[in-house]
XYZ file of C-alpha atoms in Angstrom:
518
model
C 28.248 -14.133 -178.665
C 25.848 -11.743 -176.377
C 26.871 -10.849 -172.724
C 24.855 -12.608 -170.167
C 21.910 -10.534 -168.520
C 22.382 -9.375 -164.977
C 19.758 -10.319 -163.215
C 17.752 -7.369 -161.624
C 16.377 -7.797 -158.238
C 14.780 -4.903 -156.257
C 16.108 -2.594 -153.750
C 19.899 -4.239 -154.983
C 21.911 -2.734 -157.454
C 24.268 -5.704 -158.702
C 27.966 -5.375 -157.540
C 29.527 -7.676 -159.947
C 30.471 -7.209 -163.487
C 29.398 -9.941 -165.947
C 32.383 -12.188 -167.358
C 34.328 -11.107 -170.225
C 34.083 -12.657 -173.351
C 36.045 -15.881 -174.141
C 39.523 -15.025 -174.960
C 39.915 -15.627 -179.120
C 41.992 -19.025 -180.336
C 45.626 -19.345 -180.609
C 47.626 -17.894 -183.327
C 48.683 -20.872 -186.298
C 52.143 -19.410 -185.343
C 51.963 -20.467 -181.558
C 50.323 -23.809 -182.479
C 53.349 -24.385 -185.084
C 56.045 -23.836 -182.425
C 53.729 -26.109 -179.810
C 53.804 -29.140 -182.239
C 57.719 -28.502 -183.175
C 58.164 -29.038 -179.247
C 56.205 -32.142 -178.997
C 57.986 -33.409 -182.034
C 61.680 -33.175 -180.587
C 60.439 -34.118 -177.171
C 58.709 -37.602 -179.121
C 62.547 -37.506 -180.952
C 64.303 -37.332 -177.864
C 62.129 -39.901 -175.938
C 62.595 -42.273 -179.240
C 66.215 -41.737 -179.307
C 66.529 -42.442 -175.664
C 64.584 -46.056 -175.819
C 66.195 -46.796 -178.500
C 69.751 -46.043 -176.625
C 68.689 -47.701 -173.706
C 67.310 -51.569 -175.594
C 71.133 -51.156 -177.349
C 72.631 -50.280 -174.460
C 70.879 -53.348 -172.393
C 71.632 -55.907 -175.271
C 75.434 -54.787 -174.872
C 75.270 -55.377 -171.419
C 74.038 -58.933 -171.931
C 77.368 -60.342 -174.218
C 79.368 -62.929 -172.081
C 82.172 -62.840 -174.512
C 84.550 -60.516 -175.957
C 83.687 -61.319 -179.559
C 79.974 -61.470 -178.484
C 80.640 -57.883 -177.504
C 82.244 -56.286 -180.600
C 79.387 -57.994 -182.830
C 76.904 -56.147 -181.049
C 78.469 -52.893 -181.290
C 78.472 -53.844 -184.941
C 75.003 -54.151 -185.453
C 74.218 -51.582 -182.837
C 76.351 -48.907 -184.674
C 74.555 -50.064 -187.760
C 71.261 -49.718 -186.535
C 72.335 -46.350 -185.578
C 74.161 -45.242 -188.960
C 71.984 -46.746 -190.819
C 74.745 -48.938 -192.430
C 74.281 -52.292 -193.945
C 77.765 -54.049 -193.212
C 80.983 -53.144 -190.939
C 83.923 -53.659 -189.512
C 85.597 -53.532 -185.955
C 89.723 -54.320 -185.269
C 91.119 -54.508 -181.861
C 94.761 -53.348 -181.778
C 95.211 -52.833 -178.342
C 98.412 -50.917 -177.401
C 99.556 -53.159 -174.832
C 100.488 -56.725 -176.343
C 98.949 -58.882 -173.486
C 96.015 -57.969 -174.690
C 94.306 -59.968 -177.580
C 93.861 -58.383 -181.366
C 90.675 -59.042 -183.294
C 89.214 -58.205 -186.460
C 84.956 -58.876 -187.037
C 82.972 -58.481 -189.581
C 79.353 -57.510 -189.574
C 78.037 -59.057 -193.412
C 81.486 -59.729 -194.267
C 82.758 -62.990 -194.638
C 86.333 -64.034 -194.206
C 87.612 -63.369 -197.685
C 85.946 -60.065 -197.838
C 87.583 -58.813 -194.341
C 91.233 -60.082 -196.058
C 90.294 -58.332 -199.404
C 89.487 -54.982 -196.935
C 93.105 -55.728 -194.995
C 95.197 -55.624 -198.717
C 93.899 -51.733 -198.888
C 97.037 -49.270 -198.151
C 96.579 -48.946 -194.081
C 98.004 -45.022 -195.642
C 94.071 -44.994 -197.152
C 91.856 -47.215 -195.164
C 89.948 -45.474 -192.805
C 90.040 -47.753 -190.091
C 93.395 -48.518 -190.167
C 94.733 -44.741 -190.152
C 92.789 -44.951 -186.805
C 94.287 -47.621 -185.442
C 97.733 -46.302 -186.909
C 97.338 -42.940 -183.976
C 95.644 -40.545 -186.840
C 96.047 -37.168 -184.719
C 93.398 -35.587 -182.909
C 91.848 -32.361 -184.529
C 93.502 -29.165 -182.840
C 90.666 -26.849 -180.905
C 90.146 -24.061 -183.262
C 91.449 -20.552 -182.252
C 88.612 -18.722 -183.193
C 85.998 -20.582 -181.498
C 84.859 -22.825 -184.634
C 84.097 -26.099 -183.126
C 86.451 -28.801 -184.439
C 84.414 -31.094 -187.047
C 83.942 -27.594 -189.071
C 87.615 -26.991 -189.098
C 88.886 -30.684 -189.943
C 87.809 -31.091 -193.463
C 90.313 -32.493 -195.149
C 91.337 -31.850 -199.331
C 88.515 -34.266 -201.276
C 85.281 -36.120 -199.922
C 86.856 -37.512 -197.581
C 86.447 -35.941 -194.057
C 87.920 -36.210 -191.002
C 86.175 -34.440 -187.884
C 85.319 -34.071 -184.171
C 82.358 -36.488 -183.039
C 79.112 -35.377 -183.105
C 77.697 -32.175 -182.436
C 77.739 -32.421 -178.653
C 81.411 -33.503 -178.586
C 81.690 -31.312 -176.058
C 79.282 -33.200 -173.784
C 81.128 -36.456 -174.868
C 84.359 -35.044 -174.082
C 83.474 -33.889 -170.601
C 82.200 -37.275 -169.963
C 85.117 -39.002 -170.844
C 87.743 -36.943 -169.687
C 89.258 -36.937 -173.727
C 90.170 -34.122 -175.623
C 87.403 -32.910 -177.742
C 89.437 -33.984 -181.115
C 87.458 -37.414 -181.534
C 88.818 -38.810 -184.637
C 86.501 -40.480 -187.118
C 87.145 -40.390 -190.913
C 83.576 -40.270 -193.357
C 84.123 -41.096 -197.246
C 80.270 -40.082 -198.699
C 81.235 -41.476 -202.037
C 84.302 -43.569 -203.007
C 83.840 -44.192 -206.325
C 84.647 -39.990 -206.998
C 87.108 -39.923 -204.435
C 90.207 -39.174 -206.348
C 92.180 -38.608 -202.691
C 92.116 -42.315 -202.030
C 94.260 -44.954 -203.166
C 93.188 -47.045 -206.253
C 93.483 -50.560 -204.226
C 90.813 -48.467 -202.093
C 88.288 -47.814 -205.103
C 88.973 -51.326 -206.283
C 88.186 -53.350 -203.377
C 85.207 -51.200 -202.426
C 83.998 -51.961 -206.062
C 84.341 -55.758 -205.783
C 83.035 -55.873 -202.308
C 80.062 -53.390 -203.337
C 79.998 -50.685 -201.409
C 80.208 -47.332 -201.978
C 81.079 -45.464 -198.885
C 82.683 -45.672 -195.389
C 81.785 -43.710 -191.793
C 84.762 -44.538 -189.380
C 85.308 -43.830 -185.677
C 87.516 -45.114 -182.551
C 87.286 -47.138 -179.953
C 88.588 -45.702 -176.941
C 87.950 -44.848 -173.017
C 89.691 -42.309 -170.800
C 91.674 -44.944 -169.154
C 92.532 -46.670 -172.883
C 92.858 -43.460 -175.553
C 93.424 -46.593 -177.824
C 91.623 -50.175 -178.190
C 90.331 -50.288 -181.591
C 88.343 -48.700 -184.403
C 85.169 -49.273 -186.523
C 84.291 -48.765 -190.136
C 80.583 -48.967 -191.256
C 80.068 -49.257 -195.069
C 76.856 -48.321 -197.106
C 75.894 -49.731 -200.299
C 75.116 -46.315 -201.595
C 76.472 -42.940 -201.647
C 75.770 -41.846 -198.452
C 77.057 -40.560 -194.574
C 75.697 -40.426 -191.438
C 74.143 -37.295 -190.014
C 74.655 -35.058 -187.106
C 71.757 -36.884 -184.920
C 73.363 -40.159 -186.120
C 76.622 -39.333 -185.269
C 76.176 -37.541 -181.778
C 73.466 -40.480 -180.881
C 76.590 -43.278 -182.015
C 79.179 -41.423 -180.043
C 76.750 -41.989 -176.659
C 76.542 -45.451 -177.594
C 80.425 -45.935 -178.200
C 80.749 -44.108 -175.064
C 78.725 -47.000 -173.016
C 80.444 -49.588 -175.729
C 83.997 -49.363 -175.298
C 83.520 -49.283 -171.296
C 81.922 -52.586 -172.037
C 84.853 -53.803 -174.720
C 87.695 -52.480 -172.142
C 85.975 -54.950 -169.711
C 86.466 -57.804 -171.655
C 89.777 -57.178 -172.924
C 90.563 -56.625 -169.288
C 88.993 -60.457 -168.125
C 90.949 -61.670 -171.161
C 93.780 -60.434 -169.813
C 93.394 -61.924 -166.339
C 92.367 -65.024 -167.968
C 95.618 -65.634 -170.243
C 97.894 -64.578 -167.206
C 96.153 -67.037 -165.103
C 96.674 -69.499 -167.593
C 100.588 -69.138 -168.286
C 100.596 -69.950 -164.530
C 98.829 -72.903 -164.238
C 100.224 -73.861 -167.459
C 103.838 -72.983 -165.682
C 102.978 -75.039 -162.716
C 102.211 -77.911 -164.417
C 104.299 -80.126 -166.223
C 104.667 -79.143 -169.963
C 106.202 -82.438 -171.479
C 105.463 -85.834 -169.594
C 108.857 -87.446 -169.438
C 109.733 -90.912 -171.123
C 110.145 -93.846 -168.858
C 110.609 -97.121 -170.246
C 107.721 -99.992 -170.791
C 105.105 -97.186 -170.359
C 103.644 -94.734 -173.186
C 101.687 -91.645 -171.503
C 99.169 -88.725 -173.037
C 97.293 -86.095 -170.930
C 95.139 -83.624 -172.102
C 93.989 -80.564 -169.736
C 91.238 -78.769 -170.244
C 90.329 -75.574 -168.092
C 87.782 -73.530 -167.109
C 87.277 -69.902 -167.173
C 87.709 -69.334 -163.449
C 90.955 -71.022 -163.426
C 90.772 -74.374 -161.640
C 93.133 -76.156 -159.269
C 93.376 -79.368 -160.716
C 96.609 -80.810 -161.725
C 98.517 -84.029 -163.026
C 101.823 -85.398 -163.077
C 104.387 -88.244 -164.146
C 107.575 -88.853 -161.681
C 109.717 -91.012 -163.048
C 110.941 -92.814 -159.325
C 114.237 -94.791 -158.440
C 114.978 -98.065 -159.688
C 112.112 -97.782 -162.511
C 109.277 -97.260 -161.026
C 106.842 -94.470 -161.826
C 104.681 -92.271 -159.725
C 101.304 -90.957 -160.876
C 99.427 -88.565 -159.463
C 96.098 -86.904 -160.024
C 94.455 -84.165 -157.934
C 92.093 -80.651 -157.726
C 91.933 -78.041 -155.063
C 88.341 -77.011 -154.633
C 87.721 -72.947 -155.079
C 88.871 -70.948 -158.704
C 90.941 -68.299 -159.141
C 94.674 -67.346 -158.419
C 95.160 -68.342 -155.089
C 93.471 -71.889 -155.598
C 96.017 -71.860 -158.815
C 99.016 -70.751 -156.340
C 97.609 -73.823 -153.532
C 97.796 -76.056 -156.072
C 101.567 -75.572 -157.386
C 102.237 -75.789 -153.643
C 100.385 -79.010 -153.491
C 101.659 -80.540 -156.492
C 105.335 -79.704 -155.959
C 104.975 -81.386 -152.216
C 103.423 -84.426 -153.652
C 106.619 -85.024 -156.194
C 108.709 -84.744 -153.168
C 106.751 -86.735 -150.503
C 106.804 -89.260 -153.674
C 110.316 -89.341 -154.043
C 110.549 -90.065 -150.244
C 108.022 -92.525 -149.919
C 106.519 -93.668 -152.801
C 105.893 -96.936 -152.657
C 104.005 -96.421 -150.013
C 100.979 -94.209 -151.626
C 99.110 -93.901 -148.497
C 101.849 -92.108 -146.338
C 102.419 -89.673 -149.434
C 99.101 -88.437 -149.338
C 99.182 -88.683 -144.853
C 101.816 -86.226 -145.575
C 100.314 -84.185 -148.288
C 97.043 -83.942 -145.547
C 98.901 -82.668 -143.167
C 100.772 -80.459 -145.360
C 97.285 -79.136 -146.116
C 95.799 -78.854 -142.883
C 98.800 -76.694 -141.677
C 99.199 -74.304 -144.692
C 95.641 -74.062 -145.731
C 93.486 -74.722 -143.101
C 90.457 -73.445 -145.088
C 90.834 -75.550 -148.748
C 89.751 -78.976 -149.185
C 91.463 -81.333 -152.208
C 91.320 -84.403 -153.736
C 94.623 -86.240 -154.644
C 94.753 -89.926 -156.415
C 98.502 -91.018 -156.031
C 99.625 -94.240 -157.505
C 103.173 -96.268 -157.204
C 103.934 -98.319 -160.881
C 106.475 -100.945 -161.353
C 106.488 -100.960 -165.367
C 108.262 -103.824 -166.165
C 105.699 -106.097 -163.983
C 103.106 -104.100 -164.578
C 101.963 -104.207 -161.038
C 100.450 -100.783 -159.274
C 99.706 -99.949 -156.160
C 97.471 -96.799 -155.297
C 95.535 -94.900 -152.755
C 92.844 -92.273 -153.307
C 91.447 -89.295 -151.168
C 88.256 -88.338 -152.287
C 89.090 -89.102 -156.149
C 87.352 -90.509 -158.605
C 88.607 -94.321 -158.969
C 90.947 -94.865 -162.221
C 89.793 -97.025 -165.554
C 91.373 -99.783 -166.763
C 91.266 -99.864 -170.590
C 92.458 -102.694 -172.351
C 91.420 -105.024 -174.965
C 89.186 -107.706 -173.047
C 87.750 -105.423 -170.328
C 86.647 -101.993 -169.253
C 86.288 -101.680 -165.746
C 86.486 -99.075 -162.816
C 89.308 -99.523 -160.077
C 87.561 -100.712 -157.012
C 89.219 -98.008 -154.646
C 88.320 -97.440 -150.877
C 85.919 -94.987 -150.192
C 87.807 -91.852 -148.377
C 87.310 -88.186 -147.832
C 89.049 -85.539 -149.380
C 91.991 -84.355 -148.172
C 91.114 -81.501 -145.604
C 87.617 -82.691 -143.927
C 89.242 -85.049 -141.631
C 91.179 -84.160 -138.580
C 93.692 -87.315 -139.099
C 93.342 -88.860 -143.003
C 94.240 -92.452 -143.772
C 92.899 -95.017 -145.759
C 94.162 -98.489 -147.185
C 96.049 -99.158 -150.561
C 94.750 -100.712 -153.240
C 97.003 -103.322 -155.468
C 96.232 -103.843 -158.975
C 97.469 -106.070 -161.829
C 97.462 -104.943 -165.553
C 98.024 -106.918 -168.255
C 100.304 -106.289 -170.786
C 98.772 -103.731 -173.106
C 96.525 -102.715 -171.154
C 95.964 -98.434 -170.330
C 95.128 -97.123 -167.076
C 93.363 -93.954 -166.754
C 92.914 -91.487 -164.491
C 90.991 -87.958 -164.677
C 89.332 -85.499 -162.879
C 85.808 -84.780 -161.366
C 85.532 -82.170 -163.739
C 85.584 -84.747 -166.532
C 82.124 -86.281 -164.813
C 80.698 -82.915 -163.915
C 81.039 -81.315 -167.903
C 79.264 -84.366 -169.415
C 75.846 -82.646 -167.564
C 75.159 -86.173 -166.469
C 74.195 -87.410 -162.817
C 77.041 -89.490 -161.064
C 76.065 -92.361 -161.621
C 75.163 -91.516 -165.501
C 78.575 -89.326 -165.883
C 80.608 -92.718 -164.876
C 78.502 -94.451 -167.566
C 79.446 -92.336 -170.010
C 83.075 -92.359 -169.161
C 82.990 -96.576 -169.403
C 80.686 -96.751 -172.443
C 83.130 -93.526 -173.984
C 85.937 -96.305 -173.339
C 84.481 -99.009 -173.865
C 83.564 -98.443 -177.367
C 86.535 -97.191 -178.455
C 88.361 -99.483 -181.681
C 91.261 -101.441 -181.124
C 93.745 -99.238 -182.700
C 92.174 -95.988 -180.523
C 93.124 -98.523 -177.478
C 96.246 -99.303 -178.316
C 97.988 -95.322 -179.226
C 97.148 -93.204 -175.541
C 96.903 -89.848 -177.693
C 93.981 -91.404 -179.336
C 92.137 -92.545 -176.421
C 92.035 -89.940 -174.334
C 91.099 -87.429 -177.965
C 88.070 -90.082 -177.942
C 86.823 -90.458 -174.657
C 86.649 -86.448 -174.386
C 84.981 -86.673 -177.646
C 82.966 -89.077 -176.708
C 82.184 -88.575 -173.172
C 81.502 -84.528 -173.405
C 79.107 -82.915 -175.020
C 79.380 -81.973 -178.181
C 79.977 -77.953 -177.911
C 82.413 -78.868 -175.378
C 85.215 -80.388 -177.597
C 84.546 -78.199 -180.795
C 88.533 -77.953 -181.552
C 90.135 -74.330 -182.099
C 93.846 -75.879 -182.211
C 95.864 -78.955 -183.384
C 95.964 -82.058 -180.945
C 98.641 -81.474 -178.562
C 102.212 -83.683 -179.710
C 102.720 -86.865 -178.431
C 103.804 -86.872 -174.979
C 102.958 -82.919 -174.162
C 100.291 -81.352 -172.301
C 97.699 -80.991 -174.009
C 96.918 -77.634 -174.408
C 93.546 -75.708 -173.840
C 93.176 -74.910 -177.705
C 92.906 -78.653 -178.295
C 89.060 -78.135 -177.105
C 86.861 -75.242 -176.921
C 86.685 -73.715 -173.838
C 82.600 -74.607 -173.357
C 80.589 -76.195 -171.636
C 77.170 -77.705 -170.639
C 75.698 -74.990 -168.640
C 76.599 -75.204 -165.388
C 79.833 -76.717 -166.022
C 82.001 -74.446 -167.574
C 83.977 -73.422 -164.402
C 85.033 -76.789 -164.191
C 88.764 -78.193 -165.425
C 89.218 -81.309 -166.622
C 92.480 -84.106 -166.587
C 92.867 -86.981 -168.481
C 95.909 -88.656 -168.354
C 96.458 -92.267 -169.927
C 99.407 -94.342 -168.786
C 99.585 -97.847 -171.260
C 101.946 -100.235 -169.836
């Protein structure tokens, strides 16, 4: 390429010099290391997406089981694993133990549970397998924890150093990788065996853990082939399992709450309905997640009478829970004072509540029986009226319309005196019955009397069978998918009975349903 002319102008000399020459192309050497940048900065962008969408579904799981399947099939994703295998064995025993499979069904997770917990990875874990020392000389740990065979046990990932700092942990990480099972002399037959029947053919497993909890649970991911995860996999499923357990200690946490919440209500409520004579009774109780303040209860009463009493304090949580044992316990003793006279036990139970919780509101249905005439008499503040079930009618208590306990500055409103005939079952439940069918009112308390209404003769007749069908009946259908045996004859029944679901929007609510046949 020729150098421009200057041009040449006279009585001037030209002052400035013409441009050098273009400067010649890159070297294939600097081009080389220019694409090796862009191609771990693309690697590190891709690896951070992808960490974020996993991260983001993880974040999204309502449940603790929800939870540990996503980690699954995150740490899958990651490994590049086809199946797996995550046990909670929390060190605490509040807290509740689970084993999930990811492609495993039920038989295949007890086939994994008869190997030797002395050679399954996942359960040497669990069993407090020992950190890997720091190495005196400076050798980072995985590089110094191989142990005699295939079968390795190391450090995380290569930046277990970052993950450790993170975490506050010790930079030992446990995890346990068997490349190929089949050759693995070191293992224990059973091992070999039930990895050949289940067909896989080797294992990459790692703890579950936070700083808070060194211990929660551990994971196994299985391949179909020969095979184990590499360094990028394994340092970009330690950040995962970082965000992941924080997530898992959560819900173990809630769970926690949740079953201490429930031995209290549970302890505030009556567990066994006691026996009085010419009446057969069944309850079933259903709660919520929150932790509701509804409650139920059957006081046997001088001279034979019976007192029944149905009630909820609005709100969730332990101090409506604590409100409504103090409620509840009143109410047998204003009963016991006064209770054939249902209106002053619940004037008394109002002012109770006005004095000692001036900011809850409640509903209470309290109702005075004389078994052997079958003759009740019953006031209501704010409840639902009771159902009379019986073999020539279905029909809804008319009650007086009254606030619930609470709103008003001085509560009262008139008795109502009822009749049964013999056979015949009264019922009385909750608002939370109404609210979980996902109906309207008016449509909820046509559900409830057609639930009723339809049941057979025999259902009518036994009070643990009625009240199973009407919540079978009346709720929807993901509400009373059964994780437990019906509750005995004449005991609470007990939240395992139903699944704790509910329509949306309804699954804070408790439910009652107690049936009283005379």
């Amino acid at each position: 390429m020729s150098a421009p002319q200057r041009s040449k102008v006279a009585g001037f000399k030209p002052v400035i010099s013409p441009p050098p020459q273009t400067a010649p192309p890159s070297s294939d050497a600097s081009s080389e290391q220019l694409a090796a940048v862009h191609d771990r900065l693309a690697s590190w962008v891709t690896d951070l997406t992808t960490l974020q969408e996993l991260a983001e579904r993880l974040s999204g799981t309502a449940t603790l089981d929800d939870a540990l399947r996503e980690t699954l099939r995150a740490g899958a994703t990651l490994v590049g694993a086809q199946r797996g295998l995550v046990a909670l064995e929390p060190v605490d025993s509040e807290s509740p133990e689970r084993t999930i499979g990811l492609g495993l069904g039920r038989a295949d997770i007890g086939e994994l549970e008869t190997v030797p917990r002395s050679s399954s990875s996942y359960a040497r874990i669990l069993d407090g397998l020992p950190s890997v020392p720091e190495p005196a000389d400076g050798v980072r740990a995985r590089d110094a924890a191989t142990v005699s065979g295939t079968g390795t046990l190391a450090g995380t990932a290569a930046d277990d150093s970052d993950l450790a700092a993170g975490r506050g942990e010790q930079r030992g990480y446990p995890e346990i990788t068997h490349p190929d099972i089949a050759t693995d002399d070191t293992l224990d037959p059973r091992h070999r065996e039930v990895a050949a029947r289940l067909g896989y053919a080797a294992s990459y497993a790692t703890r579950i853990a936070t700083a808070d909890a060194p211990r929660i649970g551990a994971a196994v991911w299985l391949y179909d082939e020969p095979a184990e995860p590499t360094a990028r996999q394994r340092h970009l499923l330690g950040l995962y399992l970082r965000c992941a357990s924080e997530q898992i200690a959560r819900h173990l946490e809630l769970a926690r709450t949740r079953a201490d919440l429930s031995a209290l209500r549970e302890g505030l409520l009556p567990s066994r309905l006691q026996r009085v004579p010419g009446v057969t009774m069944a309850v079933r109780h259903l709660t919520g997640p929150g932790g509701g303040g509804d409650w139920y209860d059957a006081l046997p009463l001088p001279e034979g009478a019976l007192g029944l009493s149905v009630g909820g304090v609005t709100g969730s949580g332990p101090g409506t829970v604590a409100a409504m044992g103090r409620l509840r316990a009143s109410l047998r003793a204003y009963a016991v004072m006064e209770g054939e006279d249902p209106v002053a036990v619940l004037s008394d139970l109002e002012l109770l509540l006005r004095l000692t919780e001036p900011a809850r509101s409640a509903t209470a249905l309290f109702a005075y029986a004389e078994p052997s005439v079958r003759r009740i008499l019953l006031a209501g503040a704010g409840h639902c009226p009771p159902l009379i079930v019986g073999e020539h009618r279905t029909e809804y208590v008319e009650t007086t319309l009254s606030a619930p306990l609470g709103m008003l500055a001085c509560w009262e409103a008139p008795s109502v005196e009822l009749s049964l005939y013999e056979g015949e079952t009264l019922l009385l439940y909750s608002d939370g019955l109404l609210h979980r069918t996902g109906e309207e009112m008016d449509r909820a308390f046509a559900r409830l009397h057609s639930a009723a209404g339809c049941a057979p003769p025999a259902v009518r007749a036994d009070p643990e069978a009625l009240v199973d069908h009407v919540l079978r009946t009346a709720l929807p259908s993901g509400d009373t998918a059964g994780t437990g045996p019906t509750p005995a004859p004449g005991t609470a029944g007990a939240p395992g009975a139903y699944g704790q679901a509910a329509h949306p929007g309804s699954a804070a609510e408790d439910v009652v349903l107690l049936a009283a046949r005379f």
